[in-house]
Coordinates of C-alpha atoms and ligand atoms in Angstrom, one line a residue:
X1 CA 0.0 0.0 0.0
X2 CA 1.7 3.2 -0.6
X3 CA 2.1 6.0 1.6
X4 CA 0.8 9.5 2.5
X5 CA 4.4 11.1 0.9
X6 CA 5.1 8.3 -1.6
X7 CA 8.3 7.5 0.2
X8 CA 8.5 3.7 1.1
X9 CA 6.9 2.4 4.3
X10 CA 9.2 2.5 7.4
X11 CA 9.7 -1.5 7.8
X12 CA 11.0 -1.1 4.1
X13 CA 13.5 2.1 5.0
X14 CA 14.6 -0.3 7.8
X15 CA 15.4 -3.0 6.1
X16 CA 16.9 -1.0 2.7
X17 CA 18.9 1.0 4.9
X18 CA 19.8 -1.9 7.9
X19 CA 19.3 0.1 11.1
X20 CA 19.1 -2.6 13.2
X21 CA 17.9 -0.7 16.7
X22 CA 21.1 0.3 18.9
X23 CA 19.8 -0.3 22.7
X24 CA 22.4 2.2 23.7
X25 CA 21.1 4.6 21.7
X26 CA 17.9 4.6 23.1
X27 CA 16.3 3.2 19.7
X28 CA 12.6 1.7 19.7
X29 CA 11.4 3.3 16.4
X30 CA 7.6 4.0 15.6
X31 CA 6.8 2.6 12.4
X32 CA 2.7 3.4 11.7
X33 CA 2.7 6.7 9.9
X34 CA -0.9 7.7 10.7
X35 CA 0.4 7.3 14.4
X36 CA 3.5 9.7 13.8
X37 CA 0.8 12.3 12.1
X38 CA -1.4 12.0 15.2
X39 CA 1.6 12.8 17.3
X40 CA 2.4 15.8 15.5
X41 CA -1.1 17.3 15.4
X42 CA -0.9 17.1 19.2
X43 CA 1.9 20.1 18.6
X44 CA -1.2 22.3 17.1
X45 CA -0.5 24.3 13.9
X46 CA 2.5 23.6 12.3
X47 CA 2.1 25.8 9.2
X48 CA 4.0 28.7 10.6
X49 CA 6.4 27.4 12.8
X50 CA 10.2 26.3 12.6
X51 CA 10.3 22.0 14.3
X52 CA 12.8 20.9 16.8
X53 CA 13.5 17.2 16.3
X54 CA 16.3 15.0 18.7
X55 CA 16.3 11.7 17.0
X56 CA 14.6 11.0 14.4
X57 CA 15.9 8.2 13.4
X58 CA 14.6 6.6 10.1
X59 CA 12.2 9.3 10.0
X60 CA 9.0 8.4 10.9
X61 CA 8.2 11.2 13.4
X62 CA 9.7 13.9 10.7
X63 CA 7.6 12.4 7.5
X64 CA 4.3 12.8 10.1
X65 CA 5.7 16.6 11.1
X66 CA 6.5 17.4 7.1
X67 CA 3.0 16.2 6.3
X68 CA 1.3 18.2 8.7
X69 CA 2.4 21.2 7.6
X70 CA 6.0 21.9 9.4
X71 CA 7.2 25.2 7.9
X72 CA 10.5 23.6 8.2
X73 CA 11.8 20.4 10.9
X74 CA 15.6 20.5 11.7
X75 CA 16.6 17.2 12.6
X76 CA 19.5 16.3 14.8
X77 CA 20.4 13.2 14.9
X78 CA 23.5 11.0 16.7
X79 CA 23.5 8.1 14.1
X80 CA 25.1 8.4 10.9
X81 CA 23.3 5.7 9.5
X82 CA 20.1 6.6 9.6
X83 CA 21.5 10.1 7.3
X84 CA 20.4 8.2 4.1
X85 CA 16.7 7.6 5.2
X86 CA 16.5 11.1 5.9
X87 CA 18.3 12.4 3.2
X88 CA 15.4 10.8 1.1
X89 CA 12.7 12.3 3.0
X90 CA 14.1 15.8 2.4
X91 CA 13.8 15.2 -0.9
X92 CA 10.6 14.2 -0.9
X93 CA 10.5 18.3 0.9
X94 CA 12.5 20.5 -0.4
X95 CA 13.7 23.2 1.5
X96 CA 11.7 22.2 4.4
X97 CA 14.2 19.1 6.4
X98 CA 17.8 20.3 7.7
X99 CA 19.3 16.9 9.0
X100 CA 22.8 17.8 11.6
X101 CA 24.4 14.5 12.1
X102 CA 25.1 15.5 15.9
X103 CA 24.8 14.8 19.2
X104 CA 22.1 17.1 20.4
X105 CA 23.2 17.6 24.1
X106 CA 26.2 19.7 22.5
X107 CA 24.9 21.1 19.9
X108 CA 23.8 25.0 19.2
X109 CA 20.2 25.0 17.8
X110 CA 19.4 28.2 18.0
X111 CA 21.9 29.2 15.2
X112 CA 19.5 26.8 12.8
X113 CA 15.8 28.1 14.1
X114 CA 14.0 30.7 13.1
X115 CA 10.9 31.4 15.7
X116 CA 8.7 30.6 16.6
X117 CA 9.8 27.2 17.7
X118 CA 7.8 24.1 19.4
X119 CA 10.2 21.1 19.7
X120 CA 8.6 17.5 18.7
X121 CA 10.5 14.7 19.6
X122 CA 10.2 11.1 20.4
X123 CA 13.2 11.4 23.0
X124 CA 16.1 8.7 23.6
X125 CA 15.5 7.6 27.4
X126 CA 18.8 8.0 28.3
X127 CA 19.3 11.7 27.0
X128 CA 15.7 12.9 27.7
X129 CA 15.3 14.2 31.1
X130 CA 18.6 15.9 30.7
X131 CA 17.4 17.8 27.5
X132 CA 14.2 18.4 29.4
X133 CA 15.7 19.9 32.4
X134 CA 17.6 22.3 30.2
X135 CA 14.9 23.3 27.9
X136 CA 12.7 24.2 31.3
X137 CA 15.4 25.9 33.1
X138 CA 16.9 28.7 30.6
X139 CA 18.5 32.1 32.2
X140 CA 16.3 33.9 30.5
X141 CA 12.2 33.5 30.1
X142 CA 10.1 32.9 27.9
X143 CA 12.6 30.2 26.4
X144 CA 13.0 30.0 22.6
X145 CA 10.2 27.5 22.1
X146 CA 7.1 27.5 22.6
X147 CA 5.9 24.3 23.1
X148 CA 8.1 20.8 23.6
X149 CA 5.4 17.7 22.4
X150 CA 7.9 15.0 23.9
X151 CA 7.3 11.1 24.1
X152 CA 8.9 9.8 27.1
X153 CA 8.6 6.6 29.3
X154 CA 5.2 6.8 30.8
X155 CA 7.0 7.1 34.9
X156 CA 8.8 10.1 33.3
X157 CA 5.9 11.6 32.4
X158 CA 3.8 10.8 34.9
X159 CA 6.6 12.7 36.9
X160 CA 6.2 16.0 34.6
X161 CA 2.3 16.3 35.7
X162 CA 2.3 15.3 38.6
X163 CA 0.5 17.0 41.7
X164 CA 1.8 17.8 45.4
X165 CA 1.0 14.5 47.6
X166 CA 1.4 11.6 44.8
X167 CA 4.2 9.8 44.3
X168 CA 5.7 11.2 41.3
X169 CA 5.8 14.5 42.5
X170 CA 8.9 16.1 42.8
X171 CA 11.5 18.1 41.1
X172 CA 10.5 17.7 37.4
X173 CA 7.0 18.4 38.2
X174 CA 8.1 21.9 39.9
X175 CA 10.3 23.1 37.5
X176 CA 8.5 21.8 34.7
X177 CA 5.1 23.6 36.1
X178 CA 6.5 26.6 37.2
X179 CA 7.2 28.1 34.0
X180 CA 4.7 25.7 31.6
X181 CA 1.2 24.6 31.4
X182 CA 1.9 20.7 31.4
X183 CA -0.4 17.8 30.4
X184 CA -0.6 14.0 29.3
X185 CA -1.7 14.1 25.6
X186 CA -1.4 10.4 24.5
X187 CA 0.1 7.2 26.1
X188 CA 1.3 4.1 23.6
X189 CA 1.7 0.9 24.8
X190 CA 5.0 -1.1 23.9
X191 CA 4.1 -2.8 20.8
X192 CA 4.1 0.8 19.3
X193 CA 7.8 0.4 18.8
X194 CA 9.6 -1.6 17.5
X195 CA 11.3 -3.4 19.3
X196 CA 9.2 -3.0 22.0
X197 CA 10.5 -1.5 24.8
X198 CA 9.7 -2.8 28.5
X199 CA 7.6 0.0 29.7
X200 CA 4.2 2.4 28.4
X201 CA 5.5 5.2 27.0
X202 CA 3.4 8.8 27.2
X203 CA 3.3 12.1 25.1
X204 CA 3.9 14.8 27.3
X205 CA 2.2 18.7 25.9
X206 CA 4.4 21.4 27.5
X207 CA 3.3 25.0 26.4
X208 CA 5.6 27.8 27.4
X209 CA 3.4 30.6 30.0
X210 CA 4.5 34.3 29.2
X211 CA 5.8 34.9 32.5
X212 CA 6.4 32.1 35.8
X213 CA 3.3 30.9 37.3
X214 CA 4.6 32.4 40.6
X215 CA 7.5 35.1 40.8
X216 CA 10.8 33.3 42.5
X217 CA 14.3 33.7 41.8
X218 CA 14.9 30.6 39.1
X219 CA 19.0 29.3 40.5
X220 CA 17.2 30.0 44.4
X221 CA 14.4 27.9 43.8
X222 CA 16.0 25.0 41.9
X223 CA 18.5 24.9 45.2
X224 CA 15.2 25.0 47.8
X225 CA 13.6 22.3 45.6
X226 CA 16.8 20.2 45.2
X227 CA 17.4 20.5 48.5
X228 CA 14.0 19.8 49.8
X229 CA 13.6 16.7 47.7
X230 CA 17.0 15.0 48.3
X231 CA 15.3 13.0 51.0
X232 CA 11.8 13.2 50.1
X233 CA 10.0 11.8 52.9
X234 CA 12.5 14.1 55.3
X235 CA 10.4 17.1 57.2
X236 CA 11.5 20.4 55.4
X237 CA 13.0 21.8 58.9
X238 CA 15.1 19.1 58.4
X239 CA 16.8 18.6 54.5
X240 CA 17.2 22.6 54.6
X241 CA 18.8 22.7 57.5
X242 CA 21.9 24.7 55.4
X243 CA 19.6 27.7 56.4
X244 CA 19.8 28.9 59.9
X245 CA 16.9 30.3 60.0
X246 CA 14.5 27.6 57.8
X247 CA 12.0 27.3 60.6
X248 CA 11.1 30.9 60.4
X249 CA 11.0 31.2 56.8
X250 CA 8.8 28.1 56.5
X251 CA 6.5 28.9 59.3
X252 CA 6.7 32.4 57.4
X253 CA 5.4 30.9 53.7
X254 CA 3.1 28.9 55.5
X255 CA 4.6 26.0 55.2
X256 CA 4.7 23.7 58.7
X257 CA 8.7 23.1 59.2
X258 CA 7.4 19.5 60.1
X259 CA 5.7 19.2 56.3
X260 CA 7.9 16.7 53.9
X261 CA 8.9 18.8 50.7
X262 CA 6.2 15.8 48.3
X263 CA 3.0 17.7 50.2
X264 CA 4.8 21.4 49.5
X265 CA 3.3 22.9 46.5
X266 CA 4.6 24.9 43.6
X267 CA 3.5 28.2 45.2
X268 CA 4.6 27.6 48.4
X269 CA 8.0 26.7 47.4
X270 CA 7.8 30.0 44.9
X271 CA 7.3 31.8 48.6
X272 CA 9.7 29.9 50.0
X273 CA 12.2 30.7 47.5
X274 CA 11.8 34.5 48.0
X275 CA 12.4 34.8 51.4
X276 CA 15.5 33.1 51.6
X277 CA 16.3 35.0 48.6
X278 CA 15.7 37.8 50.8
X279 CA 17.3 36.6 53.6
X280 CA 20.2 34.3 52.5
X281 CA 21.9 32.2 55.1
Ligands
SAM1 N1 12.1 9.6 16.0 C1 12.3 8.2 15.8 C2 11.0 7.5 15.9 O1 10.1 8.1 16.6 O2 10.8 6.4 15.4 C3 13.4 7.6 16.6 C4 13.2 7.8 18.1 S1 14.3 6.8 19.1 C5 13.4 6.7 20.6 C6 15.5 8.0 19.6 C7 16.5 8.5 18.5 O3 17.4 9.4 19.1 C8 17.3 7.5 17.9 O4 17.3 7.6 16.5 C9 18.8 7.7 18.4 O5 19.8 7.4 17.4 C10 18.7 9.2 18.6 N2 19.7 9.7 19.6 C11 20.1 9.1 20.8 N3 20.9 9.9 21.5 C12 21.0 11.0 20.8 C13 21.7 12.3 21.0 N4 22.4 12.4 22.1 N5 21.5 13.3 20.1 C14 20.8 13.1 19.0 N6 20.1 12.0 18.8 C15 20.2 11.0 19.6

């Protein structure tokens, strides 16, 4: 049957091109194009914006971004071989696919994006959060994107969204709710990807707010979150101790200095954060 682009179905690419999946390159490929497409509709309108992609691999992702509309999808990607694949696809798109044959956690991508910019990505496990944690945590706000539409293990994402008192809750979920509006959009089970990988996997929807949810100094309150979630189940008056006057400053932001930093939220921690910013140890 042929396909939406008239480029060869992904199983074929595979085998053509013989990218047998590298585990240490976090490689479990999606294959069903009408699943890639759905994907990239969950980044809205596409038409008028510059794509982010890490990984794409043989290209499935991209060839659902490209016929959605991407203005253009730059593509950076750690395995040569999968530079033929892709190669075809911009073809198929001309003008609209830059592929850089790189490693993405040390490359420059704002020299090759115009804005605005949403990142798409079905992330590599093992270089995911990291990328995540740096796209949420920029000196300077709002970031250059403005959305991320990122497939990650379902525990990772379940982390992103999660609320004060559960158990995912933590660091990810403040930093990543602090300065974004952050949801669950679609989870896949394993036999998505092939090969299958052990665990669910879920599309995270992060949209970039104007301004912080709640005004805190950013390097202050990643150190009181950090700090406060080192030993989760810890009281606060306790892991942030480093402060000699904590108790105050919790009992100040309203926070009981006998509360454990998982039943703290994201407000309170924002308060939390400016008074010791005001009153440093
Ligand atoms: N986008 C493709 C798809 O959805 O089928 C492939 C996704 S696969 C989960 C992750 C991709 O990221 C692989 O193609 C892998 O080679 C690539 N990759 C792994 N580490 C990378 C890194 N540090 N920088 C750029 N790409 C990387």
């Amino acid at each position: 049957m042929g396909t939406i682009d008239g480029l060869p179905p992904l199983r074929e690419v595979i085998a053509t091109h013989e990218l047998v999946a590298k585990r240490q390159l976090g490689q479990n490929f999606l294959l069903d194009l009408n699943l890639t497409a759905k994907i990239a509709r969950c980044a809205g309108d596409l038409a008028g914006a510059d794509v982010l992609e890490v990984g794409p691999g043989p290209g499935g992702l991209t060839r659902g971004l490209l016929a959605e509309g991407a203005r253009r999808v730059l593509a950076v990607e750690k395995d040569a071989r999968c530079l033929p694949a892709l190669a075809e696809i911009a073809a198929v798109y001309p003008g609209r696919l830059q592929v850089i044959n790189a490693d993405a956690l040390g490359l420059d991508v704002l020299a090759h994006l115009a804005p605005p910019v949403k990142v798409v990505s079905n992330l590599p496990y093992n270089v995911g959060t990291e990328l995540l944690i740096r796209w949420l945590t920029p000196a300077h706000w709002p970031p250059f994107w403005q959305s991320l539409t990122l497939m990650f293990q379902k525990e990772v994402a379940e982390r992103i969204v999660a609320k004060p008192g559960t158990d995912h809750y933590g660091r990810l979920a403040l930093l990543a709710q602090w300065r974004c509006d952050a949801r669950i959009v679609m989870t896949l089970p394993p036999e998505a990807f092939t090969p299958a990988p052990k665990v669910h996997s879920a599309v995270v929807q992060l949209t970039a707010l104007p301004t912080p949810r709640f005004p805190a100094d950013r390097r202050v309150l990643e150190r009181v979150v950090a700090a406060g979630f080192n030993q989760r189940r810890k009281m606060l008056r306790a892991s942030l101790k480093g402060h000699p006057r904590i108790e105050a400053l919790l009992e100040e932001a309203g926070i009981p200095p006998t509360e454990r930093a998982e039943r703290v939220g994201l407000e309170q921690f924002c308060h939390l954060a400016r008074l010791v910013a005001e009153r440093p140890a």
